[in-house]
Amino acid sequence: MRNLKISFIVIVLLTFFIHVEKMEAASGQTYEVGANILHVREDPASDATIIGLLHKGDRLTVFQEQYGWVQTYYGGSTAWVAKHHLIQASPEVPAANPEQTATPAKTTEAAANSVTVTAPSVNIRSGPTLEYAVIAGASQGETFNTISKSGDWINVELNNGNTGWIASWLTSSSGASTASSSEQATETATTQVASVNTDKEPTSANRSLSGFNIVLDAGHGGRDPGAIGLGGVYEKELVHQTTNQIAQTLRNYGATVIETRTSDYYLSLDERADLSNAYNTDAFISIHYNSFPVVSVQGFNTFYYTEAGHQLGRHVHSSISSAVPLANRGIGQAGYKVLRNTNAPAILLELGFITSPYDLSVIQTADYQQTVADAIAKGLLNYFH
């Protein structure tokens, strides 16, 4: 009888705690994505299947937490994201639908049914100010269905079903809307490169990367450090720095850049290829640094797998070889899994040896990484145009 009473009490207590947990989960908390790109996964694990992406500034409602992962809704189903990439949002700002780009709370004014781009090349952003990330590009004459308007910015529907924001003063519906000269320069600067060398700047809209989707794959990450070079330099860290510089430079040229990882976490080779294949990717570039037990071995390589990758590699490798002070080790075919499994034209760059004293002294500098970024951009321009 005593055991029966104890069992009854335990059941009551468990029911109470379960009820409390559900009540807390039902209340929900709103968070904002702090990373440039955040993977949405089926389960709370870094090796779980990626089912979608969120971008910096997107908002979501969290229902429960488990081992550093939080549950939300994505595409009408439950999904999980890593909590360390989230920032708790102010309670008065409503959460956006995770299926769409983040939508500000003050977006109340209705926009026209459609707008047409009047500038040669413009940015499409994740929110209605210049501070939001560029998520796509548009060229003169392109027309978009409008959803809403916030100040001088119009929320439009993109061809892939997502939404984005475009400056109204660069469209046919700008009317009396005006913008400062700095704003106009920024939004029409998709054909410019942030570089001290003016000869590295495109001179016309047809020399931009607007309309092209480029996937940048920063090799290794998380529990996979990659090669370890002289002085304990981790390949994954140097790769991350370089990829960030390349991404910013390509965005300055107007490209839509998707990064497989934006901080130090692990992704399998299949996940990297799957991410690229989920987009209408025009070029996939995997960034690496090399190593070898003999310190005299130095230089950079470019690898491809398919003929399409070969054509892409020829242009990018040629551009890099004419710009960097490292030995040219050539371009070759290799069966790397990330190249084999990627549908788009794909290349893998080995940008120098972290086990070479000379190479390491060069590749750790900001000048080298910017030079590589500019060279890749030029190579892509030559490839696409």
Short mmCIF file of C-alpha atoms in Angstrom, two decimals, residues 3 11 15 22 33 35 58 64 75 87 103 110 123 170 178 218 220 228 254 284 333 335 340 346 369-370 385:
data_model
loop_
_atom_site.label_atom_id
_atom_site.label_comp_id
_atom_site.label_asym_id
_atom_site.label_seq_id
_atom_site.Cartn_x
_atom_site.Cartn_y
_atom_site.Cartn_z
CA ASN A 3 4.52 1.62 -2.46
CA ILE A 11 3.09 10.26 -11.16
CA THR A 15 2.54 15.31 -14.56
CA LYS A 22 4.65 22.64 -21.95
CA VAL A 33 19.52 35.55 -36.26
CA ALA A 35 24.94 34.96 -38.15
CA ASP A 58 15.49 37.10 -39.58
CA GLN A 64 11.89 24.65 -26.49
CA GLY A 75 7.91 25.56 -43.68
CA ILE A 87 20.12 37.09 -30.20
CA THR A 103 9.89 41.85 -42.00
CA ALA A 110 0.81 49.20 -49.07
CA ASN A 123 21.06 45.37 -54.57
CA LEU A 170 15.87 52.92 -58.14
CA THR A 178 14.32 60.90 -52.86
CA ALA A 218 35.23 27.64 -46.09
CA HIS A 220 37.00 22.35 -42.35
CA ILE A 228 48.07 22.52 -38.67
CA GLY A 254 26.87 42.46 -56.95
CA PHE A 284 30.98 26.70 -56.17
CA GLN A 333 41.66 17.34 -61.91
CA GLY A 335 38.09 13.54 -57.25
CA ARG A 340 32.05 15.27 -57.23
CA ALA A 346 32.98 23.65 -58.81
CA GLN A 369 43.70 37.83 -48.70
CA GLN A 370 42.30 40.96 -50.37
CA HIS A 385 31.19 37.40 -69.34
#
